[in-house]
mmCIF file of N, CA, C and O in Angstrom:
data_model
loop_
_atom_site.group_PDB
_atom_site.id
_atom_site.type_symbol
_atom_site.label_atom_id
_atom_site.label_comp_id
_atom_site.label_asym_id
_atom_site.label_seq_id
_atom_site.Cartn_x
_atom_site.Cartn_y
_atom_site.Cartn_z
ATOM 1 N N UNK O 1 23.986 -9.216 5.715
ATOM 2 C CA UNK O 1 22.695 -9.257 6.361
ATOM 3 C C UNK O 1 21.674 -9.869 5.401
ATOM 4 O O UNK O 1 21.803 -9.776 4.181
ATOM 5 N N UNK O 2 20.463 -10.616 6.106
ATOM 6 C CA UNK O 2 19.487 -11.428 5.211
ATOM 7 C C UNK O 2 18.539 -10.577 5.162
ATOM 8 O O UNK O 2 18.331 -9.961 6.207
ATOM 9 N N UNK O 3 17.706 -10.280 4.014
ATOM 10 C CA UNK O 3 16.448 -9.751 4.027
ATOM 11 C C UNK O 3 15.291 -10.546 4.057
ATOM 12 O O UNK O 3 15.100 -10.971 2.917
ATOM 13 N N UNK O 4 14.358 -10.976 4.908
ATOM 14 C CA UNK O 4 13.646 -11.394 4.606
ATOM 15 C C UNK O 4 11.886 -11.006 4.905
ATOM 16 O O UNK O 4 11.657 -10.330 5.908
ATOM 17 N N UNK O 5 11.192 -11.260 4.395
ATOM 18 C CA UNK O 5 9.865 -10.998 4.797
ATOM 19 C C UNK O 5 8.529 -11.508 4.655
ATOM 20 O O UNK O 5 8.540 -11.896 3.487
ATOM 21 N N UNK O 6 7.459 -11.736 5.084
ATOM 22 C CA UNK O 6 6.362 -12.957 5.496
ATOM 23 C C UNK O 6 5.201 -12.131 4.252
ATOM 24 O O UNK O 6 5.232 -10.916 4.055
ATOM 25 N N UNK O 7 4.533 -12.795 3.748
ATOM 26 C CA UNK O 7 2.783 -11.975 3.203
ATOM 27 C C UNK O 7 1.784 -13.006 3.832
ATOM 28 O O UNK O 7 1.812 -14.229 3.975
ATOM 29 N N UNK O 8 1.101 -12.250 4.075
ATOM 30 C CA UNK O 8 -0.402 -13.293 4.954
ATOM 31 C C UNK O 8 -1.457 -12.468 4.391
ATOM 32 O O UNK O 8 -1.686 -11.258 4.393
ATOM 33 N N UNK O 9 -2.091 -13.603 3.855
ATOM 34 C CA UNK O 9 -3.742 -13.353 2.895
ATOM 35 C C UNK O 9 -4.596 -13.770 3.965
ATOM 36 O O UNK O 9 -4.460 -14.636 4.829
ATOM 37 N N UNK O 10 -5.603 -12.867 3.682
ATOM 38 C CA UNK O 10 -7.242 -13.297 4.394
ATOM 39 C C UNK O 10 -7.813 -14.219 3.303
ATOM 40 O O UNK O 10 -7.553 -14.471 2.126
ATOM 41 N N UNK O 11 -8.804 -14.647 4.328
ATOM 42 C CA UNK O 11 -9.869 -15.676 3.418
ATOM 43 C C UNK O 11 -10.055 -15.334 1.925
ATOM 44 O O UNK O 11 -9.635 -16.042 1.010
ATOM 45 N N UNK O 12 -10.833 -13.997 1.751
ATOM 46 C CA UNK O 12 -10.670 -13.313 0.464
ATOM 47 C C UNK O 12 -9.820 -13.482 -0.166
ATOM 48 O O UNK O 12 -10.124 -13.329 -1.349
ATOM 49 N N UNK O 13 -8.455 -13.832 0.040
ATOM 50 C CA UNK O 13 -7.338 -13.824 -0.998
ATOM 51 C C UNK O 13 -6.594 -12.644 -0.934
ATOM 52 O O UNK O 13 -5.568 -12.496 -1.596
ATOM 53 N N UNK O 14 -7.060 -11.763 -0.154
ATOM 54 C CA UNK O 14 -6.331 -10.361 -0.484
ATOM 55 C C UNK O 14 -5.149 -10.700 0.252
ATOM 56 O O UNK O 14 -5.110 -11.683 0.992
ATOM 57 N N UNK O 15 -3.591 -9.445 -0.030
ATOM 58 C CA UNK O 15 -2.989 -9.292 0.710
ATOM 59 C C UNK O 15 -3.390 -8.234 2.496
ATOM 60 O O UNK O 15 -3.697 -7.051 2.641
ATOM 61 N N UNK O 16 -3.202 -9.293 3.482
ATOM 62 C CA UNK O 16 -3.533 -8.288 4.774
ATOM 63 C C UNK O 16 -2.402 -7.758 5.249
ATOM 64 O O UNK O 16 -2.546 -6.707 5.873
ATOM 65 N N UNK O 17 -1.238 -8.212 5.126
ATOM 66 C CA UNK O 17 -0.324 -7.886 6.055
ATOM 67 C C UNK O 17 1.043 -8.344 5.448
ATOM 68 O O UNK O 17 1.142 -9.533 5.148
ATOM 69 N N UNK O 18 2.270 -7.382 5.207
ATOM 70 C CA UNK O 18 3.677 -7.574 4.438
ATOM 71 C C UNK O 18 4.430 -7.624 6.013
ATOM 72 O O UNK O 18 4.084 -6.688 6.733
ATOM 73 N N UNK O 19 5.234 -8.424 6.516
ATOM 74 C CA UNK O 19 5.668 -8.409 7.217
ATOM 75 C C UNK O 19 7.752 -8.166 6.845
ATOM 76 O O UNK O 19 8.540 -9.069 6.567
ATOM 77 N N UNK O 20 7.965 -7.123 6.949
ATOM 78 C CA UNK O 20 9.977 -7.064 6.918
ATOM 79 C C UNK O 20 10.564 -7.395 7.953
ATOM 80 O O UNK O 20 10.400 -7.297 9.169
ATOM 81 N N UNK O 21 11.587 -7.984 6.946
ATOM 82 C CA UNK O 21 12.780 -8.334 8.278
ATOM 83 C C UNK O 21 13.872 -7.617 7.646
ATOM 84 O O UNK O 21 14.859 -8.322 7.438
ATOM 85 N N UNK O 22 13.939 -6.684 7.367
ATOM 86 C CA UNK O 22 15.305 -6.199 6.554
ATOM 87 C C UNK O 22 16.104 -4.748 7.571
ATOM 88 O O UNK O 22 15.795 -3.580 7.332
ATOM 89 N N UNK O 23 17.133 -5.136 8.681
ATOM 90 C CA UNK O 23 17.384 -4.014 9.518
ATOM 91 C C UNK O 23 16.239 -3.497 10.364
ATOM 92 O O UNK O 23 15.938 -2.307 10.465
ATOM 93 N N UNK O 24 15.719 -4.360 10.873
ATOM 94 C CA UNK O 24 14.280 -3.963 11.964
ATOM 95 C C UNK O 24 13.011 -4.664 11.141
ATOM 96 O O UNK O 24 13.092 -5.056 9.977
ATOM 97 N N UNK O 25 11.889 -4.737 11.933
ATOM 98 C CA UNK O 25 10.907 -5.423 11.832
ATOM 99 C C UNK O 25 9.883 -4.292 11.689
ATOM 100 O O UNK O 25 9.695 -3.481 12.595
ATOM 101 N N UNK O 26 9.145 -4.259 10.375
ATOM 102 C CA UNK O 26 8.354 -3.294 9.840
ATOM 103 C C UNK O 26 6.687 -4.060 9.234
ATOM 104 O O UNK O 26 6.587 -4.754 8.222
ATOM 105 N N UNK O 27 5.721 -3.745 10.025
ATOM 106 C CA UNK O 27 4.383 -4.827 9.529
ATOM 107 C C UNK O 27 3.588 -3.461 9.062
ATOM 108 O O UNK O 27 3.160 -2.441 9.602
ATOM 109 N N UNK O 28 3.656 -4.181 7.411
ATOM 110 C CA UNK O 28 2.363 -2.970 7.026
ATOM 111 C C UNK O 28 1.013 -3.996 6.837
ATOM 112 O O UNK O 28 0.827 -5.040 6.212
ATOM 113 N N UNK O 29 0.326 -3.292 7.554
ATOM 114 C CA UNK O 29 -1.082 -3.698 7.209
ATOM 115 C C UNK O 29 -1.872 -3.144 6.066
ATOM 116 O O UNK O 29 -1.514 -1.992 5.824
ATOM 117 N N UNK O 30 -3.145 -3.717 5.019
ATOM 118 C CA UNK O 30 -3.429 -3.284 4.366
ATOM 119 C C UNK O 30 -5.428 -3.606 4.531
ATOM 120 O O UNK O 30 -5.951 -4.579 5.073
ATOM 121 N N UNK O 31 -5.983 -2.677 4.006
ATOM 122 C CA UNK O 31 -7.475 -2.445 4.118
ATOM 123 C C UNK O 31 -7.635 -2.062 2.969
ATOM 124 O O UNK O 31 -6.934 -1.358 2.242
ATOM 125 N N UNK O 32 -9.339 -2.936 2.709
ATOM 126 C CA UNK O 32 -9.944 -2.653 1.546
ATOM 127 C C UNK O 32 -11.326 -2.646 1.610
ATOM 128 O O UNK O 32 -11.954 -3.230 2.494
ATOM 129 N N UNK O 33 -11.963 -1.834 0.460
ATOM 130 C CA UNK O 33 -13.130 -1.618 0.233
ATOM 131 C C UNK O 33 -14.121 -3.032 -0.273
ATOM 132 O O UNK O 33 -13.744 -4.098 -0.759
ATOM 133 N N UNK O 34 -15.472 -2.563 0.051
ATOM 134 C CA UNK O 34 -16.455 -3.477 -0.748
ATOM 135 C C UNK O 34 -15.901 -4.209 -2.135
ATOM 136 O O UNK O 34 -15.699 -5.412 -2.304
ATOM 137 N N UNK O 35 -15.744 -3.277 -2.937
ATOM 138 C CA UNK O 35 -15.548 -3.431 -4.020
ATOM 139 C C UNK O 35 -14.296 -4.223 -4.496
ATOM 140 O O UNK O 35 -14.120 -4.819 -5.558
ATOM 141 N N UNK O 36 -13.247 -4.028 -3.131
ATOM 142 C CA UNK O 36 -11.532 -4.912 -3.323
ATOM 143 C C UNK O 36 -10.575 -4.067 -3.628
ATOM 144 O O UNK O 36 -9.388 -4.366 -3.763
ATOM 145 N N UNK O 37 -11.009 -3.092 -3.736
ATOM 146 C CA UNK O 37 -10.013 -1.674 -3.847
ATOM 147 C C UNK O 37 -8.854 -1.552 -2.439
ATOM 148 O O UNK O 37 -9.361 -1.936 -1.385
ATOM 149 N N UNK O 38 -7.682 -1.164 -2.355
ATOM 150 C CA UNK O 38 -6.840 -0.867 -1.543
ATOM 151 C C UNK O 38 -7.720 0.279 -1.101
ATOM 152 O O UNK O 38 -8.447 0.792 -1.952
ATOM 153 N N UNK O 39 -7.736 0.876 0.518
ATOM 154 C CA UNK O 39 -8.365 1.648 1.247
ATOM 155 C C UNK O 39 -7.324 2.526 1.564
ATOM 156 O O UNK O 39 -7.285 3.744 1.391
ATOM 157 N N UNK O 40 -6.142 1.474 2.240
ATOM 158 C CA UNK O 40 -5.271 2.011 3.272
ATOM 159 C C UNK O 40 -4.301 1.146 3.537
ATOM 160 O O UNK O 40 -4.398 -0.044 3.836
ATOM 161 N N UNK O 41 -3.219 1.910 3.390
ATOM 162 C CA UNK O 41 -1.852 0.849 4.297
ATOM 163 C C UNK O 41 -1.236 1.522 5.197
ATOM 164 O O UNK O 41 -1.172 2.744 5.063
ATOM 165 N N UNK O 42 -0.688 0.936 6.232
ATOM 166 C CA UNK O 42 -0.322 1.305 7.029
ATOM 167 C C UNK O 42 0.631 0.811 8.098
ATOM 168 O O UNK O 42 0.455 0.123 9.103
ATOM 169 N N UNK O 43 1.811 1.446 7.500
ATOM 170 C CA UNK O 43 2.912 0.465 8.071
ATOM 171 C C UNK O 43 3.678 1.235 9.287
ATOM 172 O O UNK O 43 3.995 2.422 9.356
ATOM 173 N N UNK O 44 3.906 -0.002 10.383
ATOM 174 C CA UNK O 44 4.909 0.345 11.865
ATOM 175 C C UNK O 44 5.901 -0.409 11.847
ATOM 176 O O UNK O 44 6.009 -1.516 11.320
ATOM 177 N N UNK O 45 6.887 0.383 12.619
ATOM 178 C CA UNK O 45 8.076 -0.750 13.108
ATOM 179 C C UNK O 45 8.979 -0.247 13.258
ATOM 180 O O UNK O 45 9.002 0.935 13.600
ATOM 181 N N UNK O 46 9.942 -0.888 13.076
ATOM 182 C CA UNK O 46 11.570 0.209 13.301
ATOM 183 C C UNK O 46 12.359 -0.413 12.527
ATOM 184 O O UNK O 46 12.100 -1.560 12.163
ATOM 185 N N UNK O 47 13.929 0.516 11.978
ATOM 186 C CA UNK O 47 14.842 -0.710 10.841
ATOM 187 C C UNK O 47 15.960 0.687 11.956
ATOM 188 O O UNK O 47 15.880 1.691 12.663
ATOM 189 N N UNK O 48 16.829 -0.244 11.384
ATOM 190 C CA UNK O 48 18.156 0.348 11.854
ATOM 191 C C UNK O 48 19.133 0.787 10.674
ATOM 192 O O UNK O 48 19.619 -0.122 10.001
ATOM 193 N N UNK O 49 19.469 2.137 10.360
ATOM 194 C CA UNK O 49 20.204 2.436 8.848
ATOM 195 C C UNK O 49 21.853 1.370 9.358
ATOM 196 O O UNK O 49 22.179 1.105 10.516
ATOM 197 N N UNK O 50 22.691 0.916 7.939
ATOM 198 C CA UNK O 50 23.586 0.737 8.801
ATOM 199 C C UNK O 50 24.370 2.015 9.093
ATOM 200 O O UNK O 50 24.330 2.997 8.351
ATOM 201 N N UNK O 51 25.088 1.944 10.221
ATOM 202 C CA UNK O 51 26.019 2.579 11.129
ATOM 203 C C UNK O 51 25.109 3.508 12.020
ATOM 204 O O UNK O 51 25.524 4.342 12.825
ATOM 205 N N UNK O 52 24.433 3.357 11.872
ATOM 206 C CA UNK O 52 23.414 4.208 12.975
ATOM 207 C C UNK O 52 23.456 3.687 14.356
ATOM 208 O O UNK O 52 23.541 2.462 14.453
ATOM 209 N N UNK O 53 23.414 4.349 15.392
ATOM 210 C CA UNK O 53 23.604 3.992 16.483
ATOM 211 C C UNK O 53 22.144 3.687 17.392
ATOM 212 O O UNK O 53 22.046 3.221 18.527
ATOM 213 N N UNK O 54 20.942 4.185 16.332
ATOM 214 C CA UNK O 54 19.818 3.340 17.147
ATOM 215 C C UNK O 54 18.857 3.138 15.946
ATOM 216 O O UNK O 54 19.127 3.528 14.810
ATOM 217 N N UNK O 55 17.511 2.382 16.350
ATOM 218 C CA UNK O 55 16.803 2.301 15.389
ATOM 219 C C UNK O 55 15.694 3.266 15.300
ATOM 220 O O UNK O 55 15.042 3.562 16.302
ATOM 221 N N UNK O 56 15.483 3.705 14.281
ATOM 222 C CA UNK O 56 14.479 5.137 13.765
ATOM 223 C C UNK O 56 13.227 4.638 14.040
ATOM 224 O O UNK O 56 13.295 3.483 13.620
ATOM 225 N N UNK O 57 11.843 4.849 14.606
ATOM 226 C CA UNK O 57 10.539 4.133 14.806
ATOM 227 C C UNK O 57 9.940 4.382 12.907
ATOM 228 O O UNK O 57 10.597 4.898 12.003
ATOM 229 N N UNK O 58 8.969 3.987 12.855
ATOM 230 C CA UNK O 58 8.207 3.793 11.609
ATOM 231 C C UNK O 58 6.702 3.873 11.846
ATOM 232 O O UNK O 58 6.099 2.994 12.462
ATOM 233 N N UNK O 59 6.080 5.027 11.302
ATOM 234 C CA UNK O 59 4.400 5.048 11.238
ATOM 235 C C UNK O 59 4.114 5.799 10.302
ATOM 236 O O UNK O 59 4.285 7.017 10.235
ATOM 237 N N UNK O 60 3.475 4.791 9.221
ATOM 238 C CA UNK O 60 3.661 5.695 8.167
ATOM 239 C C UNK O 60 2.320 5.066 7.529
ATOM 240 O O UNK O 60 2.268 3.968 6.973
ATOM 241 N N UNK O 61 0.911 6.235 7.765
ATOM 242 C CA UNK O 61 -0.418 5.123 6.757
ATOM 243 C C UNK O 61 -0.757 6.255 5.493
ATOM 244 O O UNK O 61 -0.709 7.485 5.512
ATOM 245 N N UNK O 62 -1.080 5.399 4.509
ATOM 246 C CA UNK O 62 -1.190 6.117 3.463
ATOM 247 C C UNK O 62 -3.118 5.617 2.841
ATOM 248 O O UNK O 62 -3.603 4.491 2.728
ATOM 249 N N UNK O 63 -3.499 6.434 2.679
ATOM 250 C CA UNK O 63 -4.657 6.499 1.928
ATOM 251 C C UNK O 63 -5.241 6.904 0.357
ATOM 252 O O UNK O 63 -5.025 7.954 -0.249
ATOM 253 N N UNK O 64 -6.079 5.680 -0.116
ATOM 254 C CA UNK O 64 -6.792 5.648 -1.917
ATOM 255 C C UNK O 64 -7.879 5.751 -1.762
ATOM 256 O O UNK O 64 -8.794 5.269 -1.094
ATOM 257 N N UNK O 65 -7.701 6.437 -2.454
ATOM 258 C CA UNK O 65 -9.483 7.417 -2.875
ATOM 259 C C UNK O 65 -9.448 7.296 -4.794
ATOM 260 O O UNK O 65 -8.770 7.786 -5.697
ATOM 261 N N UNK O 66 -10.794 6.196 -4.657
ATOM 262 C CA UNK O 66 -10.837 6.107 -6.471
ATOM 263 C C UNK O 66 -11.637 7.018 -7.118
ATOM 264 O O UNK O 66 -12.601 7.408 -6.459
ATOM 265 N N UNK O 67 -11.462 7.620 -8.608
ATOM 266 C CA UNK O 67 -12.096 8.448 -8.694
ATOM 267 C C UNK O 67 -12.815 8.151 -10.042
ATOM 268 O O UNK O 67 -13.746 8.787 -10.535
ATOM 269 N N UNK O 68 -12.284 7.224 -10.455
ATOM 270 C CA UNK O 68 -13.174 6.677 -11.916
ATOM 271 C C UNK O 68 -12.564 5.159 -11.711
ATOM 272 O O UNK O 68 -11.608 4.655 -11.121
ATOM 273 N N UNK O 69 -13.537 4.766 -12.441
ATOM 274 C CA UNK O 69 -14.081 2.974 -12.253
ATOM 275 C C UNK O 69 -14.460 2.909 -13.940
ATOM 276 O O UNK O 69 -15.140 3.776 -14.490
ATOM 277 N N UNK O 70 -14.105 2.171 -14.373
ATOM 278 C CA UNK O 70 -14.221 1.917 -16.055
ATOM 279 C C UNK O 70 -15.858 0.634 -16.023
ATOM 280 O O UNK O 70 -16.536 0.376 -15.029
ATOM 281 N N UNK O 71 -16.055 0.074 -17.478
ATOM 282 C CA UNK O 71 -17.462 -0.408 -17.232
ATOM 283 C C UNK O 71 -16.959 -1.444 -16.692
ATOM 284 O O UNK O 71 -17.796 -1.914 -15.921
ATOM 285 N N UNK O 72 -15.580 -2.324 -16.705
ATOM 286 C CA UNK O 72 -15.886 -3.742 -16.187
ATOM 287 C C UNK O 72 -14.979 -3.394 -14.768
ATOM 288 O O UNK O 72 -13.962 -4.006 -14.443
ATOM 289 N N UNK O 73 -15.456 -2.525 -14.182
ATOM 290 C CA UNK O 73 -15.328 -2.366 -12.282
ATOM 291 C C UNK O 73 -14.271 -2.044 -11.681
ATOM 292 O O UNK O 73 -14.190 -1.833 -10.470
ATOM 293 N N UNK O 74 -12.757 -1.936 -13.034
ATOM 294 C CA UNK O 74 -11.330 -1.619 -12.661
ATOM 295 C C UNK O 74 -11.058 -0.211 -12.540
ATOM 296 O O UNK O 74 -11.153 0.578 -13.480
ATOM 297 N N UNK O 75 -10.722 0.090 -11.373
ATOM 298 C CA UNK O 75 -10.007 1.587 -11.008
ATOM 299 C C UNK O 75 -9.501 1.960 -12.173
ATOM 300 O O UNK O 75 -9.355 0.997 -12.926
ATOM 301 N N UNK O 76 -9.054 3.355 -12.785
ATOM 302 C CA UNK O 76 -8.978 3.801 -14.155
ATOM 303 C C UNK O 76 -7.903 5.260 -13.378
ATOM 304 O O UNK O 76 -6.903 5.722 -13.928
ATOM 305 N N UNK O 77 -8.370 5.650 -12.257
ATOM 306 C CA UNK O 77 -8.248 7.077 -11.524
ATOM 307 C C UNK O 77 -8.094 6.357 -10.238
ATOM 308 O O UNK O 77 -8.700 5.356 -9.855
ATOM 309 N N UNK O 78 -6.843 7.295 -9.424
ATOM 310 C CA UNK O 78 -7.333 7.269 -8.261
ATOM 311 C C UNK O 78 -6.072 8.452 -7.276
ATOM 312 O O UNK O 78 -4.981 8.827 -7.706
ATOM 313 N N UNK O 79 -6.568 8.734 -6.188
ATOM 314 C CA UNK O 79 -5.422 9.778 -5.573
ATOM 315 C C UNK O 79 -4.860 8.959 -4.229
ATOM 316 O O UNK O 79 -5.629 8.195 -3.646
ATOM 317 N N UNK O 80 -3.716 9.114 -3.838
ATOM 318 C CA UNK O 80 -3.009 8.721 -3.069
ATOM 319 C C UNK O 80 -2.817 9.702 -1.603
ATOM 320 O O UNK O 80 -1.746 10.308 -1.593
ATOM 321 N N UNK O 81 -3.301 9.826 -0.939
ATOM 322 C CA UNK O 81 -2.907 10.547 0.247
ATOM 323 C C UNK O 81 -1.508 10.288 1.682
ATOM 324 O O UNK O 81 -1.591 9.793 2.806
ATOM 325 N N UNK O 82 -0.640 10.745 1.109
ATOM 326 C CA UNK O 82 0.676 10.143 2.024
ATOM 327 C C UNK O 82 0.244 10.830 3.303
ATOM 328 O O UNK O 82 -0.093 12.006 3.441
ATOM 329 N N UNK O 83 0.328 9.748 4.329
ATOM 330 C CA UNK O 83 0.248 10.051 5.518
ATOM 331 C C UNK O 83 0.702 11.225 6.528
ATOM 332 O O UNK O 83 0.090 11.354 7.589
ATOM 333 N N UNK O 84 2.203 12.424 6.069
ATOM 334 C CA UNK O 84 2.547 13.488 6.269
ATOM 335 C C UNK O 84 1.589 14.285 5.437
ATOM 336 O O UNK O 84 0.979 15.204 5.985
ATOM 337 N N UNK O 85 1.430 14.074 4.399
ATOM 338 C CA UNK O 85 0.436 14.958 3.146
ATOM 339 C C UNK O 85 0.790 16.621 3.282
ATOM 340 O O UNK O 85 0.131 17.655 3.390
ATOM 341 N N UNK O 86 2.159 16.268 3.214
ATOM 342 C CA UNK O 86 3.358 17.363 2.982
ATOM 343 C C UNK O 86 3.207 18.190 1.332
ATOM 344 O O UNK O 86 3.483 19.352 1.035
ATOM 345 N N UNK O 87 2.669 17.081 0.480
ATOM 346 C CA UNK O 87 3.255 17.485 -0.698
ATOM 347 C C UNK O 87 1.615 17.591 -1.564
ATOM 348 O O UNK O 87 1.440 18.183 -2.629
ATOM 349 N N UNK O 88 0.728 16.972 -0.903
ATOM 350 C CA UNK O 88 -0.555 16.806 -1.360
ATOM 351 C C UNK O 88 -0.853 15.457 -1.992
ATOM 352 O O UNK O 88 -0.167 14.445 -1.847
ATOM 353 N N UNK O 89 -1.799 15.553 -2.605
ATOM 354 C CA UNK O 89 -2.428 13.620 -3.103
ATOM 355 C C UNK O 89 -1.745 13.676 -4.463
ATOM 356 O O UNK O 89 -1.488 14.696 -5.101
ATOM 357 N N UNK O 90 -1.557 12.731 -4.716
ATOM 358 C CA UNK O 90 -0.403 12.049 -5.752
ATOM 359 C C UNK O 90 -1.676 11.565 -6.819
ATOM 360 O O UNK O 90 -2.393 10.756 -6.230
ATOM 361 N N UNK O 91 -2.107 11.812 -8.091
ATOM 362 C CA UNK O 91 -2.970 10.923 -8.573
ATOM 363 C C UNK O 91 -2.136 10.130 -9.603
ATOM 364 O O UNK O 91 -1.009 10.424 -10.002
ATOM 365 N N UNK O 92 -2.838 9.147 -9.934
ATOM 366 C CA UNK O 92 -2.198 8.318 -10.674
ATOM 367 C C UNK O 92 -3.432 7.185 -11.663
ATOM 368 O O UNK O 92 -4.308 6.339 -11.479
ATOM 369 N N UNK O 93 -2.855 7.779 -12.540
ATOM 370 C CA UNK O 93 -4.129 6.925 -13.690
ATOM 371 C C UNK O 93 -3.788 5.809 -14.506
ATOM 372 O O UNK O 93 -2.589 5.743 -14.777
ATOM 373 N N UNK O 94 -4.582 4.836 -15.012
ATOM 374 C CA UNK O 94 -4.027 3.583 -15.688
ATOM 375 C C UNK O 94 -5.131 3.334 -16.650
ATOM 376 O O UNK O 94 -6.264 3.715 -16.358
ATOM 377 N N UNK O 95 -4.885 2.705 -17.815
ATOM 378 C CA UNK O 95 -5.964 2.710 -19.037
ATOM 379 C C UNK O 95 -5.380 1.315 -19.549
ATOM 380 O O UNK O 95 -4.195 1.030 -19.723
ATOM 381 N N UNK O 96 -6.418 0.583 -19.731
ATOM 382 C CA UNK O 96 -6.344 -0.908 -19.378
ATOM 383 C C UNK O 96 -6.824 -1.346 -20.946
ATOM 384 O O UNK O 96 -7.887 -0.761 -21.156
ATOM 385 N N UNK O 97 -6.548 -1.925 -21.783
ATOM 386 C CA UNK O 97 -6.984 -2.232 -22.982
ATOM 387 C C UNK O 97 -7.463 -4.129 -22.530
ATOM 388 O O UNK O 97 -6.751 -5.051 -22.132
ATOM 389 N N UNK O 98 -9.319 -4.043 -22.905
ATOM 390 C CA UNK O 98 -9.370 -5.121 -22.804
ATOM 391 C C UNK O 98 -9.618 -5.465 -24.570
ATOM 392 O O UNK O 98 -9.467 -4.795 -25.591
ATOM 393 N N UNK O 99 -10.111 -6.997 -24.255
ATOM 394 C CA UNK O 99 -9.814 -7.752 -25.640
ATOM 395 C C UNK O 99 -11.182 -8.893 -25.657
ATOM 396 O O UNK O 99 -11.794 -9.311 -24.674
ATOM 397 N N UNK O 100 -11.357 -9.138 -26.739
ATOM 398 C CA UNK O 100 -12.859 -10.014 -26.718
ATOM 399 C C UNK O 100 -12.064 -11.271 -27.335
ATOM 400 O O UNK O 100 -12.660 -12.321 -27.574
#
């Protein structure tokens, strides 16, 4: 089987939309803030496991919430909200060494 899959940018340049072809057709869409921050993704569709006798549906949106912004405007903090939010928000931090 081939895997394949499409990315389509808006004007902005951002990524809007990952399109799969891998065992069913899965389009996550993606949203962002003023600032260019990821908002939200939010992906539908269906894939088929192999040997499965049908295909499983797919709705799955996940939400970022930033919580520190460093001086030159890059996310530093931020929490992840999985769309079941079974397990609670996931945070995840990054420390960026710039250079003159």
């Amino acid at each position: 089987m081939v895997s394949s899959f499409k990315l389509i940018y808006g004007k902005n340049g951002f990524l809007e939309k990952r399109i799969n072809n891998d065992m069913g057709e899965c389009v996550t869409t993606y949203t962002y803030n003023e600032a260019g921050f990821l908002t939200s993704d939010h992906q539908v569709g269906e894939y088929t496991e192999m040997g499965a006798d049908k295909p499983e549906k797919v709705d799955v949106k996940t939400t970022y919430k930033y919580t520190d912004i460093d001086d030159h405007g890059n996310w530093t903090r931020r929490e992840t909200v999985p769309a079941n939010d079974t397990e609670g928000p996931i945070y995840e931090e990054r420390s960026i060494t710039y250079y003159d």
